[in-house]
Structure formats: C-alpha cells, structure tokens
Amino acid sequence: MSAPEDEERLLPLTQRWPRASKFLLSGCAATVAELATFPLDLTKTRLQIQGEAALARLGGGAGEAAPYRGMVRTALGIVQEEGFLKLWQGVTPAIYRHIVYSGGRMVTYEHLREVVFGKGEDKHYPLWKSVIGGMMAGVVGQFLANPTDLVKVQMQMEGKRKLEGKPLRFRGVHHAFAKIFAEGGIRGLWAGWVPNIQRAALVNMGDLTTYDTVKHYLVLNTPLEDNIMTHGLSSLCSGLVASILGTPADVIKSRIMNQPRDKQGRGLLYKSSTDCLIQAVQGEGFMSLYKGFLPSWLRMQSGWNHTRPPRETQHCIS
C-alpha cells in the first residue's frame, strides 16, 4: 500500500469525507433542534388553521368560537385536553423532513457555489450569489421534502380532529404516506408544494440578505466587533424579516395540506393557493395570513443556526 493511502487512512473521518461528515453533523444538530422546538411548530400549525372561514362555509364549524387564543393558551390547551406528549405529535415526519430538506439544500447549494456561480476575483463569495443560491437551494430542498411536510401537518391536526369527534385519518407515519399515495397518487404527496417552495424562497432571501446587511452595518458603524454578540443581533433581525416574509405562504401551505379531500384526493376547500389566499383575506381579514407568527419566529430564532448555509459561503466583511 502506498504512503499517500496510508496517510489518508490516518486522517480523521471529517477530513477524509468532509461533505458526508458535514451532512451527518448537520442532520444530528437539526434533529436535536427539531425535538427541542417542535412544540412551537405544532402550536404554529394549530393557530394557522383555527377559525378557517372556508371550512365554516363547507359546514365544518371552524368559523365558530375557536377553542384556543394565542400561542400560550394554544399550547396549554393541547396539554390539558390531549396530554403533554401530544406536543410532539408529528415529530417523526418532521425529522424525516429535516433530513431530506437539509440534504437536498446542501447538495444543491454546494453545486451552485462551485459549478454554477463560482467565487469572485477576490476569492470571496458575493452576497448576491449567496442570496440567489440560497433561494434556489431552499426551493429544491423544500420541493423534495414536500411529502414529509404534508404528513407532518396532517398528523399535527389529528389531536384536534379527535376532540371534535371526527375519525382519525392515520394509524401512524407510514400509514399516512401509504394512504395519501393510495388516494392521490404521486401528485397527492405534493399537495401544497407551490406555497411551500414560495415560503422556502422568501425565508432564505429574507434571512441571507438581512443577516449580512445588519452584520455589515454593525461592524462598520458601531463599536461591536465580528463576534457572538454581532451574530446574535444579526440573527434576531434576519429571523424577524424571514418570518414576516414567509408566514403568509406558510399559512396557505398548512391550510391546503390539511383541507379535506374527496376519494380522488382533490381538495374540497381550495382550488389553488391563490384561491386559499383570497378566501382567507375575504373571510378572516388580512392579518389571518399572520396566524402563528410568534411561534414561527421563536422557532426560527432557536434553530436558525442549523438552517443557514455555511458561513464561508456567505458574504465576507472586509
């Protein structure tokens, strides 16, 4: 065996397979973050769907007095009426979603950075390339992960269906995938993909542009240096902007994914994401598009470091 091969065998795994190691570590970190913050995601979904005007017109009674009001009362209501562990209902497909989304986005982003865009003459990766690459990678990753997102949203609403006396739709995660596929085929697994990828693009755009802009401003115009304080303030602002941009699409996505369907898997409430948007604004007001905003923002802040593309690929402050 040659000397270079011997030396390679002695290298740590992170150096021998850097991309695989990065993906594995990122997946582990994302799983831990998902488990820790999932109750916020469940609360967000319940808030986004409560008081749905279109369901009331269909005869589902959702437009009547909603059982929950606000993030805290929603979470407490779930614990009191369904049990503490129900705060993690749907966490398994959420973890599947993180694995697929993170993997798809990372591979796409690395390909765009190295093959399509490339670095500038100063060997830095410009901000505009980072933004476009992040948006495109987010769209690809989210599209691939749409079936897991669909199952997650529907399982998150199972507890509410049980309280309303409605039959449960699924026995478990794998039964959910099988049933949705049996009723709607491949197309059924990608229900709600349009607002889903719109949200991914808007969130990535808002995060990347705001983070770099705020950090650049703080370093150049305040006594703050490029440290954890600057990173924290920049992340706070970027998460806020990303939530403002992405929440309306997230509300539309959740409602389309959770709507009742006929035997052919076609939605009974909304014909498209545009139809859902119009019905929500007309029936509940413009601010209905921001239902679940607070838990969404808090969740972004608590798990944001695991969703932003690697720092070496972003704009460098000179």
mmCIF file of C-alpha atoms in Angstrom:
data_model
loop_
_atom_site.group_PDB
_atom_site.id
_atom_site.type_symbol
_atom_site.label_atom_id
_atom_site.label_comp_id
_atom_site.label_asym_id
_atom_site.label_seq_id
_atom_site.Cartn_x
_atom_site.Cartn_y
_atom_site.Cartn_z
ATOM 1 C CA MET A 1 0.000 0.000 0.000
ATOM 2 C CA SER A 2 1.422 3.408 -0.966
ATOM 3 C CA ALA A 3 2.370 6.084 1.531
ATOM 4 C CA PRO A 4 -0.355 8.580 0.456
ATOM 5 C CA GLU A 5 -3.006 5.917 1.030
ATOM 6 C CA ASP A 6 -1.576 5.177 4.478
ATOM 7 C CA GLU A 7 -1.608 8.856 5.341
ATOM 8 C CA GLU A 8 -5.207 9.182 4.150
ATOM 9 C CA ARG A 9 -6.284 6.283 6.346
ATOM 10 C CA LEU A 10 -4.805 8.060 9.371
ATOM 11 C CA LEU A 11 -6.805 11.244 8.740
ATOM 12 C CA PRO A 12 -9.929 11.880 10.849
ATOM 13 C CA LEU A 13 -13.213 10.971 9.193
ATOM 14 C CA THR A 14 -14.156 14.666 8.979
ATOM 15 C CA GLN A 15 -11.127 15.267 6.741
ATOM 16 C CA ARG A 16 -11.436 12.083 4.694
ATOM 17 C CA TRP A 17 -15.140 12.663 3.891
ATOM 18 C CA PRO A 18 -15.763 16.348 4.632
ATOM 19 C CA ARG A 19 -19.117 16.660 2.860
ATOM 20 C CA ALA A 20 -20.537 13.453 4.285
ATOM 21 C CA SER A 21 -19.349 14.441 7.755
ATOM 22 C CA LYS A 22 -20.818 17.926 7.395
ATOM 23 C CA PHE A 23 -24.154 16.482 6.307
ATOM 24 C CA LEU A 24 -24.181 13.946 9.162
ATOM 25 C CA LEU A 25 -23.323 16.529 11.816
ATOM 26 C CA SER A 26 -25.824 18.979 10.371
ATOM 27 C CA GLY A 27 -28.506 16.294 10.393
ATOM 28 C CA CYS A 28 -27.810 15.408 14.018
ATOM 29 C CA ALA A 29 -27.888 19.046 15.090
ATOM 30 C CA ALA A 30 -31.101 19.637 13.129
ATOM 31 C CA THR A 31 -32.733 16.594 14.744
ATOM 32 C CA VAL A 32 -31.911 17.840 18.237
ATOM 33 C CA ALA A 33 -33.188 21.311 17.352
ATOM 34 C CA GLU A 34 -36.351 19.771 15.870
ATOM 35 C CA LEU A 35 -37.098 17.801 19.021
ATOM 36 C CA ALA A 36 -36.474 20.808 21.258
ATOM 37 C CA THR A 37 -38.571 23.276 19.272
ATOM 38 C CA PHE A 38 -41.278 21.038 17.811
ATOM 39 C CA PRO A 39 -43.990 22.136 20.302
ATOM 40 C CA LEU A 40 -43.646 25.630 18.793
ATOM 41 C CA ASP A 41 -44.195 24.175 15.321
ATOM 42 C CA LEU A 42 -47.270 22.250 16.468
ATOM 43 C CA THR A 43 -48.670 25.369 18.131
ATOM 44 C CA LYS A 44 -47.987 27.376 14.978
ATOM 45 C CA THR A 45 -49.889 24.901 12.789
ATOM 46 C CA ARG A 46 -52.899 24.824 15.134
ATOM 47 C CA LEU A 47 -53.028 28.632 15.153
ATOM 48 C CA GLN A 48 -52.732 28.844 11.374
ATOM 49 C CA ILE A 49 -55.727 26.584 10.815
ATOM 50 C CA GLN A 50 -58.078 27.658 13.613
ATOM 51 C CA GLY A 51 -61.031 29.820 12.603
ATOM 52 C CA GLU A 52 -60.753 28.716 8.967
ATOM 53 C CA ALA A 53 -63.561 30.567 7.157
ATOM 54 C CA ALA A 54 -63.615 28.204 4.178
ATOM 55 C CA LEU A 55 -64.260 25.220 6.452
ATOM 56 C CA ALA A 56 -67.120 27.065 8.128
ATOM 57 C CA ARG A 57 -68.755 27.645 4.748
ATOM 58 C CA LEU A 58 -68.385 23.938 3.980
ATOM 59 C CA GLY A 59 -70.200 23.156 7.227
ATOM 60 C CA GLY A 60 -67.254 22.158 9.402
ATOM 61 C CA GLY A 61 -67.958 24.743 12.069
ATOM 62 C CA ALA A 62 -64.432 26.133 12.147
ATOM 63 C CA GLY A 63 -65.700 29.655 11.928
ATOM 64 C CA GLU A 64 -67.424 29.379 15.308
ATOM 65 C CA ALA A 65 -65.727 30.237 18.578
ATOM 66 C CA ALA A 66 -62.209 28.863 18.338
ATOM 67 C CA PRO A 67 -61.077 26.845 21.377
ATOM 68 C CA TYR A 68 -57.655 28.492 21.520
ATOM 69 C CA ARG A 69 -56.415 32.080 21.556
ATOM 70 C CA GLY A 70 -52.734 32.866 21.197
ATOM 71 C CA MET A 71 -49.578 30.813 21.445
ATOM 72 C CA VAL A 72 -49.522 30.148 25.201
ATOM 73 C CA ARG A 73 -53.211 29.272 25.535
ATOM 74 C CA THR A 74 -52.975 27.032 22.490
ATOM 75 C CA ALA A 75 -50.050 25.109 23.975
ATOM 76 C CA LEU A 76 -51.752 24.855 27.381
ATOM 77 C CA GLY A 77 -54.974 23.695 25.723
ATOM 78 C CA ILE A 78 -53.126 20.896 23.925
ATOM 79 C CA VAL A 79 -51.518 19.733 27.186
ATOM 80 C CA GLN A 80 -54.790 19.870 29.152
ATOM 81 C CA GLU A 81 -57.061 18.313 26.531
ATOM 82 C CA GLU A 82 -54.743 15.906 24.709
ATOM 83 C CA GLY A 83 -51.781 15.289 27.007
ATOM 84 C CA PHE A 84 -48.235 16.620 27.348
ATOM 85 C CA LEU A 85 -46.667 14.217 24.843
ATOM 86 C CA LYS A 86 -49.132 15.348 22.163
ATOM 87 C CA LEU A 87 -46.979 18.474 21.849
ATOM 88 C CA TRP A 88 -44.694 16.207 19.804
ATOM 89 C CA GLN A 89 -47.387 14.682 17.612
ATOM 90 C CA GLY A 90 -45.999 14.593 14.092
ATOM 91 C CA VAL A 91 -42.358 14.897 15.110
ATOM 92 C CA THR A 92 -41.292 11.768 13.189
ATOM 93 C CA PRO A 93 -42.206 13.092 9.715
ATOM 94 C CA ALA A 94 -40.732 16.428 10.822
ATOM 95 C CA ILE A 95 -37.380 14.710 11.381
ATOM 96 C CA TYR A 96 -37.717 12.975 8.001
ATOM 97 C CA ARG A 97 -38.395 16.380 6.507
ATOM 98 C CA HIS A 98 -35.249 17.869 8.054
ATOM 99 C CA ILE A 99 -33.102 15.056 6.675
ATOM 100 C CA VAL A 100 -34.492 15.381 3.144
ATOM 101 C CA TYR A 101 -34.617 19.182 3.158
ATOM 102 C CA SER A 102 -31.143 19.685 4.636
ATOM 103 C CA GLY A 103 -29.590 17.103 2.333
ATOM 104 C CA GLY A 104 -31.249 18.422 -0.804
ATOM 105 C CA ARG A 105 -30.459 22.016 0.017
ATOM 106 C CA MET A 106 -26.848 21.357 0.982
ATOM 107 C CA VAL A 107 -26.076 19.365 -2.170
ATOM 108 C CA THR A 108 -27.785 21.970 -4.380
ATOM 109 C CA TYR A 109 -26.065 24.891 -2.656
ATOM 110 C CA GLU A 110 -22.623 23.309 -2.915
ATOM 111 C CA HIS A 111 -23.194 22.567 -6.611
ATOM 112 C CA LEU A 112 -24.371 26.109 -7.338
ATOM 113 C CA ARG A 113 -21.457 27.612 -5.430
ATOM 114 C CA GLU A 114 -18.727 25.541 -7.013
ATOM 115 C CA VAL A 115 -20.024 24.806 -10.521
ATOM 116 C CA VAL A 116 -22.616 27.421 -11.498
ATOM 117 C CA PHE A 117 -21.659 30.669 -9.746
ATOM 118 C CA GLY A 118 -18.092 30.320 -8.511
ATOM 119 C CA LYS A 119 -16.261 32.840 -6.359
ATOM 120 C CA GLY A 120 -15.377 36.362 -7.371
ATOM 121 C CA GLU A 121 -11.956 37.612 -8.380
ATOM 122 C CA ASP A 122 -11.164 38.389 -4.734
ATOM 123 C CA LYS A 123 -11.894 34.729 -3.832
ATOM 124 C CA HIS A 124 -14.962 35.801 -1.848
ATOM 125 C CA TYR A 125 -18.494 34.590 -2.422
ATOM 126 C CA PRO A 126 -20.567 37.743 -3.185
ATOM 127 C CA LEU A 127 -23.789 38.446 -1.302
ATOM 128 C CA TRP A 128 -25.985 38.372 -4.404
ATOM 129 C CA LYS A 129 -24.717 34.913 -5.315
ATOM 130 C CA SER A 130 -25.303 33.736 -1.757
ATOM 131 C CA VAL A 131 -28.886 35.027 -1.832
ATOM 132 C CA ILE A 132 -29.756 33.525 -5.212
ATOM 133 C CA GLY A 133 -28.000 30.268 -4.386
ATOM 134 C CA GLY A 134 -29.720 30.064 -1.002
ATOM 135 C CA MET A 135 -33.142 30.699 -2.526
ATOM 136 C CA MET A 136 -32.671 28.129 -5.288
ATOM 137 C CA ALA A 137 -31.255 25.539 -2.894
ATOM 138 C CA GLY A 138 -34.122 26.146 -0.468
ATOM 139 C CA VAL A 139 -36.678 25.678 -3.243
ATOM 140 C CA VAL A 140 -35.114 22.376 -4.353
ATOM 141 C CA GLY A 141 -34.809 21.065 -0.797
ATOM 142 C CA GLN A 142 -38.368 22.052 0.085
ATOM 143 C CA PHE A 143 -39.818 20.513 -3.070
ATOM 144 C CA LEU A 144 -38.097 17.203 -2.316
ATOM 145 C CA ALA A 145 -39.313 17.292 1.295
ATOM 146 C CA ASN A 146 -42.933 18.209 0.492
ATOM 147 C CA PRO A 147 -44.408 14.721 1.174
ATOM 148 C CA THR A 148 -42.913 14.688 4.671
ATOM 149 C CA ASP A 149 -44.213 18.212 5.304
ATOM 150 C CA LEU A 150 -47.678 17.136 4.168
ATOM 151 C CA VAL A 151 -47.753 14.170 6.549
ATOM 152 C CA LYS A 152 -46.393 16.320 9.390
ATOM 153 C CA VAL A 153 -49.127 18.951 9.040
ATOM 154 C CA GLN A 154 -51.915 16.376 8.840
ATOM 155 C CA MET A 155 -50.619 14.434 11.848
ATOM 156 C CA GLN A 156 -50.319 17.663 13.852
ATOM 157 C CA MET A 157 -54.060 18.176 13.371
ATOM 158 C CA GLU A 158 -55.100 14.652 14.380
ATOM 159 C CA GLY A 159 -55.487 15.575 18.054
ATOM 160 C CA LYS A 160 -57.885 18.382 17.183
ATOM 161 C CA ARG A 161 -59.915 16.046 14.968
ATOM 162 C CA LYS A 162 -60.268 13.607 17.853
ATOM 163 C CA LEU A 163 -61.538 16.372 20.165
ATOM 164 C CA GLU A 164 -64.106 17.352 17.526
ATOM 165 C CA GLY A 165 -65.368 13.764 17.349
ATOM 166 C CA LYS A 166 -64.017 13.193 13.847
ATOM 167 C CA PRO A 167 -62.374 9.878 12.880
ATOM 168 C CA LEU A 168 -58.602 9.816 12.842
ATOM 169 C CA ARG A 169 -57.102 9.690 9.376
ATOM 170 C CA PHE A 170 -53.945 7.715 10.122
ATOM 171 C CA ARG A 171 -52.637 4.951 12.381
ATOM 172 C CA GLY A 172 -49.069 6.158 12.097
ATOM 173 C CA VAL A 173 -46.472 7.833 9.892
ATOM 174 C CA HIS A 174 -46.041 5.066 7.339
ATOM 175 C CA HIS A 175 -49.798 4.502 7.131
ATOM 176 C CA ALA A 176 -50.168 8.221 6.408
ATOM 177 C CA PHE A 177 -47.734 8.067 3.480
ATOM 178 C CA ALA A 178 -49.417 4.932 2.132
ATOM 179 C CA LYS A 179 -52.944 6.316 2.455
ATOM 180 C CA ILE A 180 -52.146 9.657 0.831
ATOM 181 C CA PHE A 181 -50.396 7.872 -2.031
ATOM 182 C CA ALA A 182 -53.287 5.411 -2.460
ATOM 183 C CA GLU A 183 -55.863 8.213 -2.623
ATOM 184 C CA GLY A 184 -53.995 10.845 -4.602
ATOM 185 C CA GLY A 185 -51.007 9.118 -6.149
ATOM 186 C CA ILE A 186 -47.667 10.883 -6.516
ATOM 187 C CA ARG A 187 -49.486 14.154 -7.112
ATOM 188 C CA GLY A 188 -51.271 13.800 -3.783
ATOM 189 C CA LEU A 189 -47.948 13.660 -1.925
ATOM 190 C CA TRP A 190 -47.021 17.031 -3.392
ATOM 191 C CA ALA A 191 -50.219 18.835 -2.357
ATOM 192 C CA GLY A 192 -49.350 22.369 -1.251
ATOM 193 C CA TRP A 193 -45.942 22.374 -2.913
ATOM 194 C CA VAL A 194 -46.407 25.779 -4.531
ATOM 195 C CA PRO A 195 -46.798 27.835 -1.302
ATOM 196 C CA ASN A 196 -44.261 25.531 0.309
ATOM 197 C CA ILE A 197 -41.458 26.417 -2.092
ATOM 198 C CA GLN A 198 -42.580 30.054 -2.095
ATOM 199 C CA ARG A 199 -42.110 30.108 1.658
ATOM 200 C CA ALA A 200 -38.667 28.472 1.351
ATOM 201 C CA ALA A 201 -37.525 31.050 -1.203
ATOM 202 C CA LEU A 202 -38.847 34.012 0.807
ATOM 203 C CA VAL A 203 -37.407 32.756 4.104
ATOM 204 C CA ASN A 204 -33.959 32.146 2.600
ATOM 205 C CA MET A 205 -33.982 35.516 0.836
ATOM 206 C CA GLY A 206 -35.048 37.387 3.963
ATOM 207 C CA ASP A 207 -32.531 35.607 6.157
ATOM 208 C CA LEU A 208 -29.458 35.894 3.957
ATOM 209 C CA THR A 209 -29.948 39.484 2.855
ATOM 210 C CA THR A 210 -30.914 40.768 6.316
ATOM 211 C CA TYR A 211 -28.199 38.854 8.171
ATOM 212 C CA ASP A 212 -25.366 40.131 6.025
ATOM 213 C CA THR A 213 -26.754 43.662 5.784
ATOM 214 C CA VAL A 214 -27.246 44.013 9.537
ATOM 215 C CA LYS A 215 -23.903 42.422 10.375
ATOM 216 C CA HIS A 216 -22.098 44.620 7.873
ATOM 217 C CA TYR A 217 -23.761 47.724 9.335
ATOM 218 C CA LEU A 218 -22.989 46.783 12.946
ATOM 219 C CA VAL A 219 -19.315 46.064 12.262
ATOM 220 C CA LEU A 220 -18.755 49.250 10.262
ATOM 221 C CA ASN A 221 -20.942 51.731 12.188
ATOM 222 C CA THR A 222 -20.934 50.608 15.819
ATOM 223 C CA PRO A 223 -18.271 49.649 18.407
ATOM 224 C CA LEU A 224 -19.299 45.993 18.012
ATOM 225 C CA GLU A 225 -16.806 43.579 16.503
ATOM 226 C CA ASP A 226 -17.431 40.437 14.464
ATOM 227 C CA ASN A 227 -18.290 38.246 17.460
ATOM 228 C CA ILE A 228 -21.145 36.281 19.001
ATOM 229 C CA MET A 229 -22.997 39.461 20.001
ATOM 230 C CA THR A 230 -22.997 40.742 16.427
ATOM 231 C CA HIS A 231 -24.037 37.304 15.190
ATOM 232 C CA GLY A 232 -26.898 37.181 17.701
ATOM 233 C CA LEU A 233 -28.251 40.615 16.787
ATOM 234 C CA SER A 234 -27.962 39.871 13.072
ATOM 235 C CA SER A 235 -29.749 36.542 13.507
ATOM 236 C CA LEU A 236 -32.517 38.208 15.525
ATOM 237 C CA CYS A 237 -33.184 40.688 12.734
ATOM 238 C CA SER A 238 -32.866 38.127 9.948
ATOM 239 C CA GLY A 239 -35.253 35.734 11.669
ATOM 240 C CA LEU A 240 -37.806 38.534 12.094
ATOM 241 C CA VAL A 241 -37.654 39.553 8.435
ATOM 242 C CA ALA A 242 -37.748 35.922 7.290
ATOM 243 C CA SER A 243 -40.851 35.306 9.422
ATOM 244 C CA ILE A 244 -42.587 38.420 8.092
ATOM 245 C CA LEU A 245 -41.918 37.354 4.503
ATOM 246 C CA GLY A 246 -42.604 33.648 4.919
ATOM 247 C CA THR A 247 -45.574 33.398 7.311
ATOM 248 C CA PRO A 248 -48.356 34.169 4.767
ATOM 249 C CA ALA A 249 -47.115 31.413 2.447
ATOM 250 C CA ASP A 250 -46.773 29.106 5.461
ATOM 251 C CA VAL A 251 -50.410 29.716 6.464
ATOM 252 C CA ILE A 252 -51.605 28.970 2.918
ATOM 253 C CA LYS A 253 -49.436 25.852 2.790
ATOM 254 C CA SER A 254 -50.790 24.486 6.081
ATOM 255 C CA ARG A 255 -54.415 25.058 5.072
ATOM 256 C CA ILE A 256 -54.041 23.456 1.651
ATOM 257 C CA MET A 257 -52.229 20.463 3.123
ATOM 258 C CA ASN A 258 -54.818 19.936 5.875
ATOM 259 C CA GLN A 259 -58.011 20.520 3.861
ATOM 260 C CA PRO A 260 -60.473 17.635 3.499
ATOM 261 C CA ARG A 261 -60.307 15.770 0.202
ATOM 262 C CA ASP A 262 -62.565 13.617 -1.920
ATOM 263 C CA LYS A 263 -61.916 9.989 -2.811
ATOM 264 C CA GLN A 264 -59.686 11.078 -5.686
ATOM 265 C CA GLY A 265 -57.531 13.153 -3.343
ATOM 266 C CA ARG A 266 -58.786 16.524 -4.608
ATOM 267 C CA GLY A 267 -59.205 19.357 -2.108
ATOM 268 C CA LEU A 268 -62.743 20.320 -1.113
ATOM 269 C CA LEU A 269 -61.975 23.818 0.194
ATOM 270 C CA TYR A 270 -59.431 25.379 -2.141
ATOM 271 C CA LYS A 271 -58.769 25.096 -5.860
ATOM 272 C CA SER A 272 -55.286 26.600 -5.598
ATOM 273 C CA SER A 273 -53.006 28.583 -3.301
ATOM 274 C CA THR A 274 -54.388 31.801 -4.807
ATOM 275 C CA ASP A 275 -57.945 30.703 -4.012
ATOM 276 C CA CYS A 276 -56.879 29.909 -0.443
ATOM 277 C CA LEU A 277 -55.266 33.336 -0.112
ATOM 278 C CA ILE A 278 -58.382 35.138 -1.370
ATOM 279 C CA GLN A 279 -60.749 33.165 0.862
ATOM 280 C CA ALA A 280 -58.578 33.757 3.939
ATOM 281 C CA VAL A 281 -58.359 37.520 3.404
ATOM 282 C CA GLN A 282 -62.041 37.917 2.497
ATOM 283 C CA GLY A 283 -63.351 35.674 5.262
ATOM 284 C CA GLU A 284 -60.954 36.419 8.121
ATOM 285 C CA GLY A 285 -59.100 39.616 7.227
ATOM 286 C CA PHE A 286 -55.565 40.313 6.059
ATOM 287 C CA MET A 287 -53.990 39.538 9.450
ATOM 288 C CA SER A 288 -55.216 35.952 9.194
ATOM 289 C CA LEU A 289 -52.168 35.475 6.965
ATOM 290 C CA TYR A 290 -50.021 36.033 10.062
ATOM 291 C CA LYS A 291 -51.658 33.492 12.334
ATOM 292 C CA GLY A 292 -48.930 31.580 14.142
ATOM 293 C CA PHE A 293 -46.356 34.327 13.531
ATOM 294 C CA LEU A 294 -44.949 34.397 17.091
ATOM 295 C CA PRO A 295 -44.194 30.668 17.487
ATOM 296 C CA SER A 296 -42.835 30.662 13.939
ATOM 297 C CA TRP A 297 -40.413 33.482 14.723
ATOM 298 C CA LEU A 298 -39.366 31.977 18.055
ATOM 299 C CA ARG A 299 -38.707 28.652 16.392
ATOM 300 C CA MET A 300 -36.617 30.263 13.684
ATOM 301 C CA GLN A 301 -34.526 32.039 16.306
ATOM 302 C CA SER A 302 -33.927 28.926 18.372
ATOM 303 C CA GLY A 303 -32.958 26.704 15.449
ATOM 304 C CA TRP A 304 -31.711 29.225 12.899
ATOM 305 C CA ASN A 305 -28.010 28.361 13.036
ATOM 306 C CA HIS A 306 -28.811 24.913 11.672
ATOM 307 C CA THR A 307 -30.731 26.200 8.655
ATOM 308 C CA ARG A 308 -28.475 28.982 7.316
ATOM 309 C CA PRO A 309 -25.955 27.942 4.655
ATOM 310 C CA PRO A 310 -22.344 27.623 5.858
ATOM 311 C CA ARG A 311 -20.748 30.938 6.770
ATOM 312 C CA GLU A 312 -17.771 30.508 4.467
ATOM 313 C CA THR A 313 -20.164 30.623 1.513
ATOM 314 C CA GLN A 314 -21.696 33.926 2.503
ATOM 315 C CA HIS A 315 -20.631 37.494 2.031
ATOM 316 C CA CYS A 316 -17.353 38.279 3.803
ATOM 317 C CA ILE A 317 -16.988 41.621 5.578
ATOM 318 C CA SER A 318 -13.640 43.200 4.843
#
